[in-house]
Amino acid sequence: MERVSVGRLKCGLIITGCETQMSSTWHILGAGSLGSLWACRLARAGKPLQLILRDEQRLADYRRGGGLTLVEHDGPRHYAIPAETFAAPTPIHRLLVACKAYDAAPAVARLAPRLAKGAELVLLQNGLGSQDEVAEQVPHARCIFASSTEGAFREADWQVRFAGHGFNWLGDPANPSPPLWFDDLHDAGIPTQWTADITTRLWRKLALNCAINPLTVLHDCQNGGLLGHLAEVDQLCDELAILLQRCGQPEAAQDLHEEVQRVIVATAANYSSMYQDVRHGRRTEVHYLLGHACRTAARHGAEVPHLERLHRRLVDNLQARGLRSE
Ligand code: NAD
Ligand code: KPL
């Protein structure tokens, strides 16, 4: 059915000739690596967008630069994407949350008063735990979880490099239907699939991260350096597989040892994301990775002594460097 737009109300609803529909603007919270990567691709496809920046100072700084720059294999491209702060009055119907896991819930809580009835949030955070923290802040919104294997990093303020092509899975544990806007992502060239088992995907990635990332920090090595510590990796995989079975994620446990070794070999020359955070003096997402695994094990009465010891060693290591460990 063709819709004829005849006006926009202050609340963001568009009045059409025959019905009302939600505003189609993508609000993006967190203009860091992944948020900027998504924003630039959506902008390139002509989707209406609005970045939400922390405060007036960041907004002024952003406006001085005039937009975001995405660097790809064929060079940099600039996108003059509009931005605002939390204080803007317009309601939000569609929000991409692209902060780190530990920032997501407090940031969404600040935005909660602006979320329209029936708002939909896409949560890009790695690990598990932050999604539930966000959902608690906005019980009436739909929270869609994402798991991404794409890679991006900030080269400078407002400039991001698309470093690794990958894939995105989106899903909603509470509702198997994809949202109406799902095709926006295909239009924008964001490789995505809707999945009914997003929780399994997030657990599988969490398990891979738990088996690899902390050891790269503790052994101060690239992922390939773990080939010299395979017995330690295997012990962790044994416990992770038991934990996944115990917490109702048997599919995420399948062939875990083999996949961990395959990833170590395939990414041998890379430094894990946690290693890079530590090297740059940034807070890690340990609370939502190994921390979440240990908390879940305790809740289910699963014995995971090697994971717990790894967690303690990692926390001590982070604290010794003056980094937050929760
Ligand atoms: P990032 O640190 O580059 O970006 C996060 C951005 O959020 C920063 O610009 C920060 O200033 C902003 N932010 C934090 N709190 C805010 C607030 N209250 N208001 C406004 N802005 C706020 O992080 P990232 O690398 O893009 O990672 C985001 C999530 O995506 C993480 O959970 C990460 O694990 C996951 N992830 C990242 C990649 C990647 O390649 N970067 C790949 C897969 C998954
Ligand atoms: O996702 C990763 C990361 O570094 O965070 C891999 C490459 C899978 C290692 O755990």
Short mmCIF file of C-alpha atoms and ligand atoms in Angstrom, two decimals:
data_model
loop_
_atom_site.label_atom_id
_atom_site.label_comp_id
_atom_site.label_asym_id
_atom_site.label_seq_id
_atom_site.Cartn_x
_atom_site.Cartn_y
_atom_site.Cartn_z
CA MET A 1 0.00 0.00 0.00
CA GLU A 2 1.43 3.40 -0.93
CA ARG A 3 1.54 5.83 1.97
CA VAL A 4 1.24 9.55 1.43
CA SER A 5 2.91 11.56 4.13
CA VAL A 6 0.94 14.67 4.96
CA GLY A 7 2.62 15.87 8.15
CA ARG A 8 4.80 15.15 11.14
CA LEU A 9 3.64 15.62 14.73
CA LYS A 10 5.98 16.93 17.44
CA CYS A 11 5.97 13.45 19.01
CA GLY A 12 7.70 12.05 15.90
CA LEU A 13 4.71 10.20 14.48
CA ILE A 14 4.18 10.73 10.79
CA ILE A 15 0.53 11.22 9.83
CA THR A 16 -0.26 9.55 6.53
CA GLY A 17 -3.36 9.58 4.38
CA CYS A 18 -4.61 6.30 5.81
CA GLU A 19 -2.68 5.44 8.97
CA THR A 20 0.02 6.54 11.40
CA GLN A 21 3.51 5.08 11.26
CA MET A 22 6.63 5.25 13.39
CA SER A 23 9.42 7.67 12.50
CA SER A 24 12.07 5.81 10.52
CA THR A 25 15.04 7.75 11.89
CA TRP A 26 17.92 5.67 13.22
CA HIS A 27 19.28 7.20 16.43
CA ILE A 28 22.81 6.03 17.15
CA LEU A 29 24.12 6.14 20.70
CA GLY A 30 27.91 5.86 20.81
CA ALA A 31 29.83 7.33 17.87
CA GLY A 32 32.84 5.07 18.44
CA SER A 33 34.20 2.31 16.20
CA LEU A 34 31.16 0.13 15.55
CA GLY A 35 28.59 2.93 15.93
CA SER A 36 30.40 5.04 13.31
CA LEU A 37 30.75 2.06 10.97
CA TRP A 38 27.00 1.43 11.11
CA ALA A 39 26.18 5.15 10.90
CA CYS A 40 28.29 5.75 7.77
CA ARG A 41 26.82 2.78 5.92
CA LEU A 42 23.24 3.76 6.81
CA ALA A 43 23.97 7.35 5.77
CA ARG A 44 25.46 6.17 2.46
CA ALA A 45 22.19 4.31 1.77
CA GLY A 46 20.21 7.50 2.42
CA LYS A 47 18.61 6.34 5.69
CA PRO A 48 17.60 9.15 8.07
CA LEU A 49 20.04 9.22 10.97
CA GLN A 50 20.81 11.13 14.14
CA LEU A 51 23.93 10.61 16.28
CA ILE A 52 23.50 11.11 20.02
CA LEU A 53 26.59 12.60 21.64
CA ARG A 54 27.47 12.75 25.32
CA ASP A 55 27.27 16.53 25.87
CA GLU A 56 27.38 20.00 24.28
CA GLN A 57 31.18 20.01 24.23
CA ARG A 58 31.35 16.77 22.20
CA LEU A 59 28.60 18.08 19.94
CA ALA A 60 30.51 21.33 19.29
CA ASP A 61 33.68 19.34 18.58
CA TYR A 62 31.80 17.04 16.19
CA ARG A 63 30.22 19.97 14.36
CA ARG A 64 33.65 21.60 13.90
CA GLY A 65 34.71 18.49 11.96
CA GLY A 66 31.41 18.43 10.09
CA GLY A 67 30.73 14.70 10.25
CA LEU A 68 32.18 11.19 10.40
CA THR A 69 34.88 9.74 8.17
CA LEU A 70 34.89 6.06 7.23
CA VAL A 71 38.18 4.69 5.90
CA GLU A 72 37.86 1.62 3.69
CA HIS A 73 40.19 -0.12 1.22
CA ASP A 74 39.44 2.54 -1.43
CA GLY A 75 40.17 5.46 0.88
CA PRO A 76 38.33 7.80 3.26
CA ARG A 77 34.79 9.11 2.73
CA HIS A 78 33.13 11.82 4.76
CA TYR A 79 29.51 11.69 5.90
CA ALA A 80 27.81 14.83 7.24
CA ILE A 81 25.51 13.00 9.65
CA PRO A 82 23.38 15.21 11.93
CA ALA A 83 24.01 14.94 15.66
CA GLU A 84 22.37 16.05 18.89
CA THR A 85 22.80 15.53 22.64
CA PHE A 86 20.61 13.61 25.09
CA ALA A 87 18.76 16.87 25.75
CA ALA A 88 17.13 17.04 22.29
CA PRO A 89 13.34 16.94 22.57
CA THR A 90 12.41 14.57 19.71
CA PRO A 91 11.17 11.10 20.61
CA ILE A 92 13.21 8.07 19.61
CA HIS A 93 11.61 5.09 17.91
CA ARG A 94 14.70 3.19 16.75
CA LEU A 95 17.95 3.23 18.69
CA LEU A 96 21.25 1.55 17.89
CA VAL A 97 23.18 1.22 21.16
CA ALA A 98 26.86 1.15 20.22
CA CYS A 99 28.57 1.85 23.56
CA LYS A 100 30.79 -0.62 25.40
CA ALA A 101 28.90 -3.17 27.49
CA TYR A 102 29.63 -1.33 30.78
CA ASP A 103 28.32 1.99 29.41
CA ALA A 104 25.16 0.68 27.72
CA ALA A 105 22.64 0.58 30.59
CA PRO A 106 23.54 3.97 32.13
CA ALA A 107 23.48 5.61 28.69
CA VAL A 108 20.10 4.07 27.79
CA ALA A 109 18.71 5.06 31.21
CA ARG A 110 19.54 8.71 30.39
CA LEU A 111 17.67 8.37 27.10
CA ALA A 112 14.68 6.48 28.51
CA PRO A 113 12.44 9.57 28.79
CA ARG A 114 12.84 10.12 25.04
CA LEU A 115 11.91 6.57 24.01
CA ALA A 116 8.51 6.46 22.27
CA LYS A 117 5.95 3.77 22.98
CA GLY A 118 6.95 0.66 21.03
CA ALA A 119 10.55 1.86 20.58
CA GLU A 120 13.04 -0.71 19.27
CA LEU A 121 16.65 -0.90 20.44
CA VAL A 122 19.47 -2.80 18.76
CA LEU A 123 22.17 -3.73 21.27
CA LEU A 124 25.59 -4.19 19.66
CA GLN A 125 27.43 -5.14 22.86
CA ASN A 126 29.73 -8.13 22.96
CA GLY A 127 29.38 -10.63 25.80
CA LEU A 128 26.31 -11.18 27.94
CA GLY A 129 24.70 -9.41 30.85
CA SER A 130 24.57 -5.88 29.50
CA GLN A 131 21.53 -6.73 27.35
CA ASP A 132 19.50 -7.60 30.48
CA GLU A 133 20.80 -4.49 32.25
CA VAL A 134 19.55 -2.36 29.33
CA ALA A 135 16.18 -4.15 29.17
CA GLU A 136 15.64 -3.42 32.88
CA GLN A 137 15.98 0.30 32.17
CA VAL A 138 13.36 0.25 29.38
CA PRO A 139 10.82 -2.49 30.14
CA HIS A 140 8.38 -1.25 27.49
CA ALA A 141 10.84 -1.16 24.61
CA ARG A 142 11.78 -4.06 22.36
CA CYS A 143 15.44 -5.04 22.80
CA ILE A 144 17.06 -6.74 19.82
CA PHE A 145 20.43 -8.36 20.51
CA ALA A 146 23.27 -8.38 18.00
CA SER A 147 26.43 -10.43 17.64
CA SER A 148 29.01 -9.01 15.27
CA THR A 149 32.20 -10.39 13.77
CA GLU A 150 32.91 -7.16 11.88
CA GLY A 151 35.97 -5.20 12.94
CA ALA A 152 36.49 -1.46 13.15
CA PHE A 153 38.73 0.87 15.11
CA ARG A 154 39.03 4.59 15.62
CA GLU A 155 42.01 6.19 13.90
CA ALA A 156 41.17 9.63 15.26
CA ASP A 157 38.17 11.38 16.76
CA TRP A 158 35.27 11.01 14.34
CA GLN A 159 37.30 8.80 12.00
CA VAL A 160 36.94 5.04 11.89
CA ARG A 161 38.68 2.35 9.85
CA PHE A 162 36.73 -0.67 8.64
CA ALA A 163 39.38 -3.24 9.56
CA GLY A 164 37.72 -6.61 9.19
CA HIS A 165 34.81 -7.75 7.10
CA GLY A 166 32.49 -10.07 8.97
CA PHE A 167 28.85 -10.71 9.66
CA ASN A 168 26.08 -9.63 12.03
CA TRP A 169 23.36 -11.78 13.57
CA LEU A 170 20.36 -10.06 15.09
CA GLY A 171 17.61 -11.65 17.14
CA ASP A 172 15.14 -11.12 19.95
CA PRO A 173 14.88 -13.89 22.56
CA ALA A 174 11.37 -12.65 23.39
CA ASN A 175 9.96 -12.38 19.85
CA PRO A 176 10.97 -14.43 16.79
CA SER A 177 9.71 -11.92 14.18
CA PRO A 178 12.19 -9.57 12.57
CA PRO A 179 11.40 -5.86 12.87
CA LEU A 180 9.81 -4.05 9.91
CA TRP A 181 12.99 -2.06 9.26
CA PHE A 182 15.23 -5.13 8.93
CA ASP A 183 15.74 -4.57 5.18
CA ASP A 184 17.29 -1.15 5.93
CA LEU A 185 20.39 -3.12 6.91
CA HIS A 186 20.58 -4.98 3.60
CA ASP A 187 19.96 -1.71 1.73
CA ALA A 188 22.93 -0.27 3.61
CA GLY A 189 25.20 -3.21 2.73
CA ILE A 190 25.45 -4.31 6.37
CA PRO A 191 25.76 -8.10 6.17
CA THR A 192 23.08 -9.34 8.55
CA GLN A 193 20.85 -12.27 9.22
CA TRP A 194 17.90 -12.52 11.57
CA THR A 195 18.26 -15.51 13.88
CA ALA A 196 15.99 -17.25 16.32
CA ASP A 197 18.97 -18.37 18.42
CA ILE A 198 20.80 -15.12 19.14
CA THR A 199 21.45 -16.19 22.75
CA THR A 200 23.28 -19.30 21.52
CA ARG A 201 25.39 -17.15 19.18
CA LEU A 202 26.27 -14.72 21.97
CA TRP A 203 27.19 -17.60 24.29
CA ARG A 204 29.36 -19.23 21.61
CA LYS A 205 31.26 -15.97 21.00
CA LEU A 206 31.56 -15.42 24.75
CA ALA A 207 33.06 -18.91 25.13
CA LEU A 208 35.60 -18.25 22.33
CA ASN A 209 36.51 -14.93 23.94
CA CYS A 210 36.89 -16.56 27.39
CA ALA A 211 39.17 -19.29 26.03
CA ILE A 212 41.41 -16.90 24.10
CA ASN A 213 41.37 -13.27 25.23
CA PRO A 214 42.38 -13.46 28.93
CA LEU A 215 45.27 -15.82 28.15
CA THR A 216 46.63 -13.43 25.52
CA VAL A 217 46.75 -10.72 28.20
CA LEU A 218 48.33 -12.97 30.83
CA HIS A 219 50.90 -14.47 28.42
CA ASP A 220 51.40 -11.10 26.68
CA CYS A 221 51.04 -12.62 23.22
CA GLN A 222 49.24 -12.59 19.90
CA ASN A 223 46.45 -15.15 19.51
CA GLY A 224 48.94 -17.50 17.81
CA GLY A 225 51.12 -17.44 20.95
CA LEU A 226 48.46 -19.64 22.59
CA LEU A 227 49.62 -22.53 20.41
CA GLY A 228 52.36 -22.82 23.04
CA HIS A 229 49.72 -23.09 25.81
CA LEU A 230 47.22 -25.50 24.30
CA ALA A 231 46.86 -27.63 27.45
CA GLU A 232 45.68 -24.51 29.34
CA VAL A 233 43.31 -23.60 26.48
CA ASP A 234 41.88 -27.14 26.47
CA GLN A 235 41.21 -27.07 30.25
CA LEU A 236 39.23 -23.86 29.79
CA CYS A 237 37.29 -25.33 26.85
CA ASP A 238 36.40 -28.41 28.96
CA GLU A 239 34.89 -26.19 31.65
CA LEU A 240 33.22 -23.82 29.18
CA ALA A 241 31.57 -26.79 27.44
CA ILE A 242 30.28 -28.11 30.79
CA LEU A 243 28.99 -24.65 31.70
CA LEU A 244 27.21 -24.24 28.35
CA GLN A 245 25.52 -27.64 28.76
CA ARG A 246 24.51 -26.79 32.32
CA CYS A 247 23.00 -23.41 31.48
CA GLY A 248 20.87 -24.71 28.62
CA GLN A 249 23.16 -23.86 25.69
CA PRO A 250 24.26 -27.32 24.41
CA GLU A 251 24.52 -26.12 20.80
CA ALA A 252 27.01 -23.44 21.81
CA ALA A 253 29.16 -26.22 23.32
CA GLN A 254 29.40 -28.31 20.16
CA ASP A 255 32.97 -28.77 18.90
CA LEU A 256 34.10 -25.84 21.04
CA HIS A 257 37.69 -27.15 21.43
CA GLU A 258 38.07 -27.51 17.66
CA GLU A 259 36.67 -24.07 16.91
CA VAL A 260 38.83 -22.37 19.53
CA GLN A 261 41.93 -23.96 17.97
CA ARG A 262 40.73 -23.05 14.47
CA VAL A 263 40.29 -19.38 15.55
CA ILE A 264 43.71 -19.33 17.23
CA VAL A 265 45.33 -20.55 14.01
CA ALA A 266 43.24 -18.33 11.70
CA THR A 267 43.95 -15.20 13.78
CA ALA A 268 47.48 -16.20 14.86
CA ALA A 269 49.02 -12.85 13.90
CA ASN A 270 46.26 -10.77 15.56
CA TYR A 271 46.09 -9.35 19.05
CA SER A 272 42.77 -10.13 20.77
CA SER A 273 40.39 -7.25 21.46
CA MET A 274 41.04 -7.56 25.21
CA TYR A 275 44.80 -7.48 24.65
CA GLN A 276 44.39 -4.29 22.60
CA ASP A 277 42.19 -2.67 25.26
CA VAL A 278 44.80 -3.43 27.92
CA ARG A 279 47.68 -2.25 25.76
CA HIS A 280 45.91 1.07 25.16
CA GLY A 281 45.06 1.47 28.86
CA ARG A 282 41.32 1.09 28.21
CA ARG A 283 38.83 -0.58 30.50
CA THR A 284 38.00 -4.11 29.29
CA GLU A 285 34.60 -5.81 29.07
CA VAL A 286 35.77 -8.66 31.36
CA HIS A 287 32.69 -8.32 33.57
CA TYR A 288 30.48 -9.30 30.58
CA LEU A 289 32.79 -12.07 29.32
CA LEU A 290 34.75 -14.18 31.82
CA GLY A 291 32.94 -12.49 34.73
CA HIS A 292 29.57 -13.46 33.25
CA ALA A 293 30.74 -17.05 32.68
CA CYS A 294 31.88 -17.38 36.33
CA ARG A 295 28.70 -15.80 37.72
CA THR A 296 26.52 -18.10 35.58
CA ALA A 297 28.54 -21.15 36.67
CA ALA A 298 28.01 -20.21 40.32
CA ARG A 299 24.27 -19.78 39.74
CA HIS A 300 24.01 -23.21 38.13
CA GLY A 301 26.30 -24.96 40.61
CA ALA A 302 28.80 -25.84 37.85
CA GLU A 303 32.37 -26.35 39.05
CA VAL A 304 34.77 -24.30 36.95
CA PRO A 305 37.99 -23.97 38.97
CA HIS A 306 40.20 -23.11 35.99
CA LEU A 307 37.85 -20.37 34.77
CA GLU A 308 37.64 -18.94 38.28
CA ARG A 309 41.41 -18.96 38.68
CA LEU A 310 41.81 -17.35 35.25
CA HIS A 311 39.32 -14.65 36.29
CA ARG A 312 41.24 -13.93 39.53
CA ARG A 313 44.58 -13.77 37.68
CA LEU A 314 43.10 -11.45 35.06
CA VAL A 315 41.50 -9.14 37.63
CA ASP A 316 44.81 -8.96 39.55
CA ASN A 317 46.66 -8.22 36.32
CA LEU A 318 44.24 -5.44 35.36
CA GLN A 319 44.35 -3.92 38.85
CA ALA A 320 48.14 -3.96 38.84
CA ARG A 321 47.97 -1.88 35.66
CA GLY A 322 45.52 0.55 37.28
CA LEU A 323 42.64 -0.61 35.06
CA ARG A 324 39.09 -1.10 36.27
CA SER A 325 38.32 -4.80 36.56
CA GLU A 326 34.59 -4.98 37.22
P1 NAD B 1 34.16 2.32 21.20
O1 NAD B 1 34.78 2.58 22.53
O2 NAD B 1 34.97 2.54 19.97
O3 NAD B 1 32.82 3.18 21.05
C1 NAD B 1 31.92 3.37 22.10
C2 NAD B 1 31.47 4.81 22.01
O4 NAD B 1 30.39 5.01 22.93
C3 NAD B 1 32.55 5.83 22.37
O5 NAD B 1 32.63 6.81 21.36
C4 NAD B 1 32.04 6.45 23.67
O6 NAD B 1 32.41 7.81 23.82
C5 NAD B 1 30.54 6.30 23.46
N1 NAD B 1 29.77 6.43 24.70
C6 NAD B 1 29.92 5.78 25.86
N2 NAD B 1 29.03 6.20 26.76
C7 NAD B 1 28.30 7.17 26.14
C8 NAD B 1 27.24 8.01 26.55
N3 NAD B 1 26.74 7.96 27.79
N4 NAD B 1 26.74 8.89 25.65
C9 NAD B 1 27.22 8.97 24.39
N5 NAD B 1 28.24 8.19 23.94
C10 NAD B 1 28.76 7.30 24.81
O7 NAD B 1 33.61 0.82 21.25
P2 NAD B 1 33.37 -0.19 20.04
O8 NAD B 1 34.66 -0.83 19.69
O9 NAD B 1 32.58 0.47 18.97
O10 NAD B 1 32.50 -1.31 20.78
C11 NAD B 1 31.12 -1.18 21.03
C12 NAD B 1 30.60 -2.59 21.35
O11 NAD B 1 30.70 -3.37 20.16
C13 NAD B 1 31.45 -3.31 22.41
O12 NAD B 1 30.62 -4.11 23.23
C14 NAD B 1 32.37 -4.20 21.58
O13 NAD B 1 32.81 -5.36 22.27
C15 NAD B 1 31.44 -4.56 20.42
N6 NAD B 1 32.18 -4.94 19.21
C16 NAD B 1 33.11 -4.10 18.69
C17 NAD B 1 33.79 -4.48 17.52
C18 NAD B 1 34.83 -3.59 16.89
O14 NAD B 1 35.47 -4.00 15.94
N7 NAD B 1 35.03 -2.37 17.36
C19 NAD B 1 33.50 -5.72 16.91
C20 NAD B 1 32.52 -6.54 17.47
C21 NAD B 1 31.86 -6.14 18.63
O1 KPL B 2 36.61 -12.00 18.97
C1 KPL B 2 37.80 -12.11 19.22
C2 KPL B 2 38.41 -11.01 20.01
O2 KPL B 2 39.62 -10.75 19.89
O3 KPL B 2 37.66 -10.38 20.75
C3 KPL B 2 38.55 -13.34 18.78
C4 KPL B 2 39.36 -13.03 17.54
C5 KPL B 2 37.55 -14.45 18.43
C6 KPL B 2 39.43 -13.87 19.85
O4 KPL B 2 38.70 -14.25 20.96
#
